[in-house]
PDB file of C-alpha atoms in Angstrom:
ATOM      1  CA  GLY A   1      16.397  -4.773   0.656  1.00  0.00           C
ATOM      2  CA  GLN A   2      12.596  -6.041   1.625  1.00  0.00           C
ATOM      3  CA  SER A   3      10.882  -9.689  -0.043  1.00  0.00           C
ATOM      4  CA  LEU A   4       7.887 -10.714   1.219  1.00  0.00           C
ATOM      5  CA  GLU A   5       5.604 -13.704  -0.036  1.00  0.00           C
ATOM      6  CA  GLN A   6       2.002 -14.947  -0.173  1.00  0.00           C
ATOM      7  CA  PRO A   7       0.086 -17.026  -1.513  1.00  0.00           C
ATOM      8  CA  SER A   8      -1.678 -15.809  -5.322  1.00  0.00           C
ATOM      9  CA  GLU A   9      -4.524 -17.086  -4.053  1.00  0.00           C
ATOM     10  CA  VAL A  10      -7.499 -18.802  -1.904  1.00  0.00           C
ATOM     11  CA  THR A  11     -11.224 -20.069  -2.355  1.00  0.00           C
ATOM     12  CA  ALA A  12     -13.194 -20.618   0.393  1.00  0.00           C
ATOM     13  CA  VAL A  13     -17.409 -21.102   0.982  1.00  0.00           C
ATOM     14  CA  GLU A  14     -19.168 -19.076   2.721  1.00  0.00           C
ATOM     15  CA  GLY A  15     -18.867 -19.299   7.097  1.00  0.00           C
ATOM     16  CA  ALA A  16     -15.457 -20.874   6.796  1.00  0.00           C
ATOM     17  CA  ILE A  17     -11.798 -19.850   7.844  1.00  0.00           C
ATOM     18  CA  VAL A  18      -8.964 -18.967   5.643  1.00  0.00           C
ATOM     19  CA  GLN A  19      -5.652 -18.076   6.888  1.00  0.00           C
ATOM     20  CA  ILE A  20      -3.449 -16.256   4.645  1.00  0.00           C
ATOM     21  CA  ASN A  21       0.708 -16.549   5.418  1.00  0.00           C
ATOM     22  CA  CYS A  22       2.806 -14.343   5.016  1.00  0.00           C
ATOM     23  CA  THR A  23       6.589 -14.597   4.794  1.00  0.00           C
ATOM     24  CA  TYR A  24       9.184 -11.419   4.350  1.00  0.00           C
ATOM     25  CA  GLN A  25      12.974 -10.753   4.395  1.00  0.00           C
ATOM     26  CA  THR A  26      14.000  -7.272   5.450  1.00  0.00           C
ATOM     27  CA  SER A  27      16.482  -4.556   6.191  1.00  0.00           C
ATOM     28  CA  GLY A  28      15.296  -2.971   9.557  1.00  0.00           C
ATOM     29  CA  PHE A  29      11.767  -3.965  10.986  1.00  0.00           C
ATOM     30  CA  TYR A  30       9.706  -2.059  12.665  1.00  0.00           C
ATOM     31  CA  GLY A  31       6.101  -4.357  12.609  1.00  0.00           C
ATOM     32  CA  LEU A  32       3.813  -6.362   9.925  1.00  0.00           C
ATOM     33  CA  SER A  33       0.988  -5.005   8.465  1.00  0.00           C
ATOM     34  CA  TRP A  34      -2.670  -6.014   6.916  1.00  0.00           C
ATOM     35  CA  TYR A  35      -4.616  -3.690   4.149  1.00  0.00           C
ATOM     36  CA  GLN A  36      -7.636  -5.083   2.198  1.00  0.00           C
ATOM     37  CA  GLN A  37      -8.451  -4.322  -1.350  1.00  0.00           C
ATOM     38  CA  HIS A  38     -11.671  -4.340  -3.619  1.00  0.00           C
ATOM     39  CA  ASP A  39     -12.023  -4.890  -6.772  1.00  0.00           C
ATOM     40  CA  GLY A  40     -11.550  -1.477  -8.408  1.00  0.00           C
ATOM     41  CA  GLY A  41     -11.166  -0.254  -4.642  1.00  0.00           C
ATOM     42  CA  ALA A  42      -8.416   1.579  -2.266  1.00  0.00           C
ATOM     43  CA  PRO A  43      -6.219  -0.346   0.012  1.00  0.00           C
ATOM     44  CA  THR A  44      -8.155  -0.262   3.700  1.00  0.00           C
ATOM     45  CA  PHE A  45      -5.624  -0.664   6.585  1.00  0.00           C
ATOM     46  CA  LEU A  46      -6.946  -3.887   8.823  1.00  0.00           C
ATOM     47  CA  SER A  47      -4.218  -4.765  11.456  1.00  0.00           C
ATOM     48  CA  TYR A  48      -1.348  -3.860  12.414  1.00  0.00           C
ATOM     49  CA  ASN A  49       1.885  -6.036  14.562  1.00  0.00           C
ATOM     50  CA  ALA A  50       4.920  -4.697  16.047  1.00  0.00           C
ATOM     51  CA  LEU A  51       5.055  -7.444  18.695  1.00  0.00           C
ATOM     52  CA  ASP A  52       4.795 -11.440  18.795  1.00  0.00           C
ATOM     53  CA  GLY A  53       2.000 -12.687  18.891  1.00  0.00           C
ATOM     54  CA  LEU A  54      -2.292 -12.315  18.230  1.00  0.00           C
ATOM     55  CA  GLU A  55      -4.582  -9.184  17.431  1.00  0.00           C
ATOM     56  CA  GLU A  56      -7.964  -9.871  17.199  1.00  0.00           C
ATOM     57  CA  THR A  57     -10.366  -7.187  15.438  1.00  0.00           C
ATOM     58  CA  GLY A  58     -14.061  -8.846  15.058  1.00  0.00           C
ATOM     59  CA  ARG A  59     -14.085 -11.778  12.475  1.00  0.00           C
ATOM     60  CA  PHE A  60     -10.159 -11.144  11.225  1.00  0.00           C
ATOM     61  CA  SER A  61      -7.090 -12.010  13.632  1.00  0.00           C
ATOM     62  CA  SER A  62      -3.149 -10.768  12.949  1.00  0.00           C
ATOM     63  CA  PHE A  63      -0.138 -12.867  14.202  1.00  0.00           C
ATOM     64  CA  LEU A  64       3.377 -12.655  14.407  1.00  0.00           C
ATOM     65  CA  SER A  65       6.149 -14.050  15.399  1.00  0.00           C
ATOM     66  CA  ARG A  66       9.794 -11.963  14.455  1.00  0.00           C
ATOM     67  CA  SER A  67      11.663 -14.823  14.844  1.00  0.00           C
ATOM     68  CA  ASP A  68      10.671 -16.595  12.205  1.00  0.00           C
ATOM     69  CA  SER A  69       9.244 -13.582   9.969  1.00  0.00           C
ATOM     70  CA  TYR A  70       6.315 -15.128   9.271  1.00  0.00           C
ATOM     71  CA  GLY A  71       1.987 -13.615  10.481  1.00  0.00           C
ATOM     72  CA  TYR A  72      -0.195 -14.860   8.828  1.00  0.00           C
ATOM     73  CA  LEU A  73      -3.859 -13.301   8.612  1.00  0.00           C
ATOM     74  CA  LEU A  74      -7.442 -14.891   9.677  1.00  0.00           C
ATOM     75  CA  LEU A  75     -10.658 -14.571   8.531  1.00  0.00           C
ATOM     76  CA  GLN A  76     -13.320 -15.632  10.044  1.00  0.00           C
ATOM     77  CA  GLU A  77     -16.683 -16.866   9.501  1.00  0.00           C
ATOM     78  CA  LEU A  78     -16.248 -15.681   5.552  1.00  0.00           C
ATOM     79  CA  GLN A  79     -18.757 -13.429   4.550  1.00  0.00           C
ATOM     80  CA  MET A  80     -19.205 -12.884   0.419  1.00  0.00           C
ATOM     81  CA  LYS A  81     -17.979  -8.822   1.140  1.00  0.00           C
ATOM     82  CA  ASP A  82     -14.460 -10.083   1.895  1.00  0.00           C
ATOM     83  CA  SER A  83     -13.451 -11.117  -1.240  1.00  0.00           C
ATOM     84  CA  ALA A  84     -10.873  -8.820  -2.118  1.00  0.00           C
ATOM     85  CA  SER A  85      -7.223  -8.958  -2.170  1.00  0.00           C
ATOM     86  CA  TYR A  86      -4.884  -8.684   0.640  1.00  0.00           C
ATOM     87  CA  PHE A  87      -1.787  -7.404   1.239  1.00  0.00           C
ATOM     88  CA  CYS A  88       1.086  -7.785   3.424  1.00  0.00           C
ATOM     89  CA  ALA A  89       3.244  -5.012   4.237  1.00  0.00           C
ATOM     90  CA  VAL A  90       6.357  -3.848   6.156  1.00  0.00           C
ATOM     91  CA  ARG A  91       7.079  -1.428   7.848  1.00  0.00           C
ATOM     92  CA  ALA A  92      10.481   0.066   8.284  1.00  0.00           C
ATOM     93  CA  PRO A  93      12.775   2.350   7.784  1.00  0.00           C
ATOM     94  CA  ALA A  94      12.312   4.770   5.446  1.00  0.00           C
ATOM     95  CA  ALA A  95      16.031   5.754   3.465  1.00  0.00           C
ATOM     96  CA  GLY A  96      17.631   9.013   3.815  1.00  0.00           C
ATOM     97  CA  ALA A  97      14.516   9.996   5.145  1.00  0.00           C
ATOM     98  CA  ALA A  98      13.306  10.146   8.977  1.00  0.00           C
ATOM     99  CA  GLY A  99      10.358   7.966   9.768  1.00  0.00           C
ATOM    100  CA  ASN A 100       9.234   4.674   8.286  1.00  0.00           C
ATOM    101  CA  LYS A 101       7.498   3.118   4.773  1.00  0.00           C
ATOM    102  CA  LEU A 102       5.532   0.490   4.005  1.00  0.00           C
ATOM    103  CA  THR A 103       6.678  -2.934   1.276  1.00  0.00           C
ATOM    104  CA  PHE A 104       3.819  -4.327   0.639  1.00  0.00           C
ATOM    105  CA  GLY A 105       3.898  -8.721  -0.544  1.00  0.00           C
ATOM    106  CA  GLY A 106       2.362  -9.322  -4.102  1.00  0.00           C
ATOM    107  CA  GLY A 107      -1.626  -9.309  -2.395  1.00  0.00           C
ATOM    108  CA  THR A 108      -3.694 -13.133  -1.974  1.00  0.00           C
ATOM    109  CA  ARG A 109      -6.553 -12.978  -4.093  1.00  0.00           C
ATOM    110  CA  VAL A 110      -9.929 -14.907  -1.519  1.00  0.00           C
ATOM    111  CA  LEU A 111     -12.674 -15.365  -3.297  1.00  0.00           C
ATOM    112  CA  VAL A 112     -15.868 -16.374  -1.252  1.00  0.00           C
ATOM    113  CA  LYS A 113     -17.815 -19.086  -2.658  1.00  0.00           C
ATOM    114  CA  PRO A 114     -21.360 -19.232  -1.767  1.00  0.00           C
TER     115      PRO A 114
ATOM    116  CA  GLY B   1     -10.083  16.818   4.516  1.00  0.00           C
ATOM    117  CA  ALA B   2     -12.591  13.506   5.423  1.00  0.00           C
ATOM    118  CA  GLY B   3      -9.905  11.290   3.283  1.00  0.00           C
ATOM    119  CA  VAL B   4      -7.696  11.351   1.196  1.00  0.00           C
ATOM    120  CA  SER B   5      -7.889  13.487  -2.378  1.00  0.00           C
ATOM    121  CA  GLN B   6      -6.539  12.624  -5.836  1.00  0.00           C
ATOM    122  CA  SER B   7      -7.004  13.906  -9.184  1.00  0.00           C
ATOM    123  CA  PRO B   8      -7.264  13.163 -12.038  1.00  0.00           C
ATOM    124  CA  SER B   9      -9.486   9.956 -11.253  1.00  0.00           C
ATOM    125  CA  ASN B  10      -7.975   8.868 -14.714  1.00  0.00           C
ATOM    126  CA  LYS B  11      -5.963  10.306 -17.549  1.00  0.00           C
ATOM    127  CA  VAL B  12      -5.078   9.061 -20.994  1.00  0.00           C
ATOM    128  CA  THR B  13      -2.160  10.535 -22.851  1.00  0.00           C
ATOM    129  CA  GLU B  14      -0.847  10.071 -25.539  1.00  0.00           C
ATOM    130  CA  LYS B  15       2.934   8.233 -25.358  1.00  0.00           C
ATOM    131  CA  GLY B  16       6.306  10.888 -24.776  1.00  0.00           C
ATOM    132  CA  LYS B  17       3.328  13.196 -22.943  1.00  0.00           C
ATOM    133  CA  ASP B  18       4.022  14.790 -19.381  1.00  0.00           C
ATOM    134  CA  VAL B  19       1.762  13.824 -16.544  1.00  0.00           C
ATOM    135  CA  GLU B  20       0.746  15.700 -13.627  1.00  0.00           C
ATOM    136  CA  LEU B  21      -1.325  13.714 -10.889  1.00  0.00           C
ATOM    137  CA  ARG B  22      -1.995  14.832  -7.421  1.00  0.00           C
ATOM    138  CA  CYS B  23      -3.074  14.301  -3.975  1.00  0.00           C
ATOM    139  CA  ASP B  24      -4.289  16.181  -0.938  1.00  0.00           C
ATOM    140  CA  PRO B  25      -4.239  14.280   2.047  1.00  0.00           C
ATOM    141  CA  ILE B  26      -5.711  14.378   5.374  1.00  0.00           C
ATOM    142  CA  SER B  27      -4.906  17.770   7.229  1.00  0.00           C
ATOM    143  CA  GLY B  28      -2.956  16.892  10.078  1.00  0.00           C
ATOM    144  CA  HIS B  29      -1.117  14.364   8.317  1.00  0.00           C
ATOM    145  CA  THR B  30       2.646  14.491   8.048  1.00  0.00           C
ATOM    146  CA  ALA B  31       3.208  11.675   6.771  1.00  0.00           C
ATOM    147  CA  LEU B  32       3.005  11.524   2.879  1.00  0.00           C
ATOM    148  CA  TYR B  33       3.677   8.373   0.285  1.00  0.00           C
ATOM    149  CA  TRP B  34       3.671   7.138  -4.133  1.00  0.00           C
ATOM    150  CA  TYR B  35       2.486   3.795  -4.720  1.00  0.00           C
ATOM    151  CA  ARG B  36       1.557   2.095  -8.069  1.00  0.00           C
ATOM    152  CA  GLN B  37       0.024  -1.315  -8.785  1.00  0.00           C
ATOM    153  CA  SER B  38      -0.255  -2.470 -12.481  1.00  0.00           C
ATOM    154  CA  LEU B  39      -2.837  -4.228 -12.741  1.00  0.00           C
ATOM    155  CA  GLY B  40      -3.481  -7.807 -10.408  1.00  0.00           C
ATOM    156  CA  GLN B  41      -0.027  -6.769  -8.663  1.00  0.00           C
ATOM    157  CA  GLY B  42       0.938  -5.983  -5.546  1.00  0.00           C
ATOM    158  CA  LEU B  43       1.918  -2.089  -4.500  1.00  0.00           C
ATOM    159  CA  GLU B  44       5.134  -0.925  -5.424  1.00  0.00           C
ATOM    160  CA  PHE B  45       6.694   2.011  -2.960  1.00  0.00           C
ATOM    161  CA  LEU B  46       7.979   4.617  -5.286  1.00  0.00           C
ATOM    162  CA  ILE B  47       8.127   7.472  -3.291  1.00  0.00           C
ATOM    163  CA  TYR B  48       7.646   9.188   0.607  1.00  0.00           C
ATOM    164  CA  PHE B  49       7.435  13.013   2.590  1.00  0.00           C
ATOM    165  CA  GLN B  50       8.146  13.491   5.956  1.00  0.00           C
ATOM    166  CA  GLY B  51       7.288  17.470   6.999  1.00  0.00           C
ATOM    167  CA  ASN B  52      10.393  18.917   6.049  1.00  0.00           C
ATOM    168  CA  SER B  53      12.474  15.657   6.489  1.00  0.00           C
ATOM    169  CA  ALA B  54      14.324  15.294   2.336  1.00  0.00           C
ATOM    170  CA  PRO B  55      12.279  12.676   1.141  1.00  0.00           C
ATOM    171  CA  ASP B  56      13.325   9.039   0.690  1.00  0.00           C
ATOM    172  CA  LYS B  57      13.302   8.885  -3.287  1.00  0.00           C
ATOM    173  CA  SER B  58      14.829   5.315  -3.693  1.00  0.00           C
ATOM    174  CA  GLY B  59      11.202   3.729  -5.419  1.00  0.00           C
ATOM    175  CA  LEU B  60      11.784   6.133  -7.514  1.00  0.00           C
ATOM    176  CA  PRO B  61      11.996   4.173 -10.832  1.00  0.00           C
ATOM    177  CA  SER B  62      13.736   6.360 -13.523  1.00  0.00           C
ATOM    178  CA  ASP B  63      14.657   9.844 -13.980  1.00  0.00           C
ATOM    179  CA  ARG B  64      11.450  10.999 -15.797  1.00  0.00           C
ATOM    180  CA  PHE B  65       9.276  10.634 -12.304  1.00  0.00           C
ATOM    181  CA  SER B  66       9.328  13.751  -9.520  1.00  0.00           C
ATOM    182  CA  ALA B  67       7.601  14.575  -7.287  1.00  0.00           C
ATOM    183  CA  GLU B  68       6.921  17.838  -4.632  1.00  0.00           C
ATOM    184  CA  ARG B  69       5.173  18.420  -1.613  1.00  0.00           C
ATOM    185  CA  THR B  70       4.216  21.880  -1.249  1.00  0.00           C
ATOM    186  CA  GLY B  71       3.852  23.476   2.441  1.00  0.00           C
ATOM    187  CA  GLY B  72       4.025  20.375   3.981  1.00  0.00           C
ATOM    188  CA  SER B  73       0.343  19.260   2.276  1.00  0.00           C
ATOM    189  CA  VAL B  74      -0.632  18.820  -1.439  1.00  0.00           C
ATOM    190  CA  SER B  75       1.859  16.694  -3.343  1.00  0.00           C
ATOM    191  CA  THR B  76       2.056  16.883  -6.922  1.00  0.00           C
ATOM    192  CA  LEU B  77       3.731  13.539  -9.013  1.00  0.00           C
ATOM    193  CA  THR B  78       5.009  14.388 -12.606  1.00  0.00           C
ATOM    194  CA  ILE B  79       6.162  11.784 -14.748  1.00  0.00           C
ATOM    195  CA  GLN B  80       7.811  12.500 -18.252  1.00  0.00           C
ATOM    196  CA  ARG B  81       8.162  11.184 -21.743  1.00  0.00           C
ATOM    197  CA  THR B  82       5.219   8.629 -20.269  1.00  0.00           C
ATOM    198  CA  GLN B  83       5.664   5.077 -21.735  1.00  0.00           C
ATOM    199  CA  GLN B  84       3.498   2.021 -22.323  1.00  0.00           C
ATOM    200  CA  GLU B  85       5.066   0.572 -19.461  1.00  0.00           C
ATOM    201  CA  ASP B  86       3.578   3.253 -16.888  1.00  0.00           C
ATOM    202  CA  SER B  87       0.291   2.726 -17.454  1.00  0.00           C
ATOM    203  CA  ALA B  88      -1.049   1.650 -14.323  1.00  0.00           C
ATOM    204  CA  VAL B  89      -2.647   3.183 -10.827  1.00  0.00           C
ATOM    205  CA  TYR B  90      -1.144   5.709  -8.996  1.00  0.00           C
ATOM    206  CA  LEU B  91      -1.984   5.290  -5.713  1.00  0.00           C
ATOM    207  CA  CYS B  92      -1.445   8.217  -2.449  1.00  0.00           C
ATOM    208  CA  ALA B  93      -1.395   7.433   1.288  1.00  0.00           C
ATOM    209  CA  SER B  94      -1.120  10.066   4.213  1.00  0.00           C
ATOM    210  CA  SER B  95      -0.858   8.764   7.828  1.00  0.00           C
ATOM    211  CA  PRO B  96      -0.520  10.229  11.654  1.00  0.00           C
ATOM    212  CA  PRO B  97       3.570  11.879  12.309  1.00  0.00           C
ATOM    213  CA  PHE B  98       5.584   9.399  13.264  1.00  0.00           C
ATOM    214  CA  GLY B  99       5.496   7.608  16.734  1.00  0.00           C
ATOM    215  CA  ARG B 100       1.856   7.807  16.878  1.00  0.00           C
ATOM    216  CA  ALA B 101      -0.017   5.187  17.970  1.00  0.00           C
ATOM    217  CA  ASN B 102      -2.168   4.672  14.796  1.00  0.00           C
ATOM    218  CA  TYR B 103       0.251   2.693  11.737  1.00  0.00           C
ATOM    219  CA  GLY B 104      -1.911   2.777   9.418  1.00  0.00           C
ATOM    220  CA  TYR B 105      -2.057   4.447   6.458  1.00  0.00           C
ATOM    221  CA  THR B 106      -4.979   6.474   4.589  1.00  0.00           C
ATOM    222  CA  PHE B 107      -5.005   5.714   0.990  1.00  0.00           C
ATOM    223  CA  GLY B 108      -7.196   7.901  -1.573  1.00  0.00           C
ATOM    224  CA  SER B 109      -9.000   6.229  -5.075  1.00  0.00           C
ATOM    225  CA  GLY B 110      -5.440   6.354  -6.604  1.00  0.00           C
ATOM    226  CA  THR B 111      -5.173   7.905 -10.583  1.00  0.00           C
ATOM    227  CA  ARG B 112      -5.347   5.566 -13.183  1.00  0.00           C
ATOM    228  CA  LEU B 113      -3.187   6.643 -16.035  1.00  0.00           C
ATOM    229  CA  THR B 114      -3.332   4.758 -19.360  1.00  0.00           C
ATOM    230  CA  VAL B 115      -0.565   5.938 -22.358  1.00  0.00           C
ATOM    231  CA  VAL B 116      -1.593   5.577 -25.402  1.00  0.00           C
TER     232      VAL B 116
END
């Protein structure tokens, strides 16, 4: 089966940098994804890492180390609108079916204060 | 359509009743997923459809839950004899054909199910 661990909550001030760590145990692994979800909203795709290293997309960066079963999401220059929940998700083979599916962690609630 | 459409957006039902939740994925997306999210929790995988392949039903919590996808497009999730623990937001997502470069899922806004 799959299990993912990430901190439940992080608080930071505007302009700061936040790193959300994610460790995983998985049977089968294609890559690690990150999603953002505002209260009452749908999860939205932020990034995907299939290979080791850092992927940068604007203020957000995501890192993966496959040998350590570890990744992180880095939020820079925090803004009030970044207050949301952030989920890491492992992409792995689907059971008895072609293709793949995502297994999500419990989410990290980020609160940005003025 | 432009996005993943789910209906109804809210559903209140009495314990023991059956409910049907509908998902209309993005046109051309061959993969369709159902997830469940309880308040303040992560997303729990329910079922996955990929084209005409057999679905991955490994996440369905009991035999009261079933889903179908007709014509490779619209999907319906059915919960029979609903229980209070079924109360949650049910999210549908779709993604492009397997092997494409875009690995992101597009989620619908969900159906908030309340069993009273």
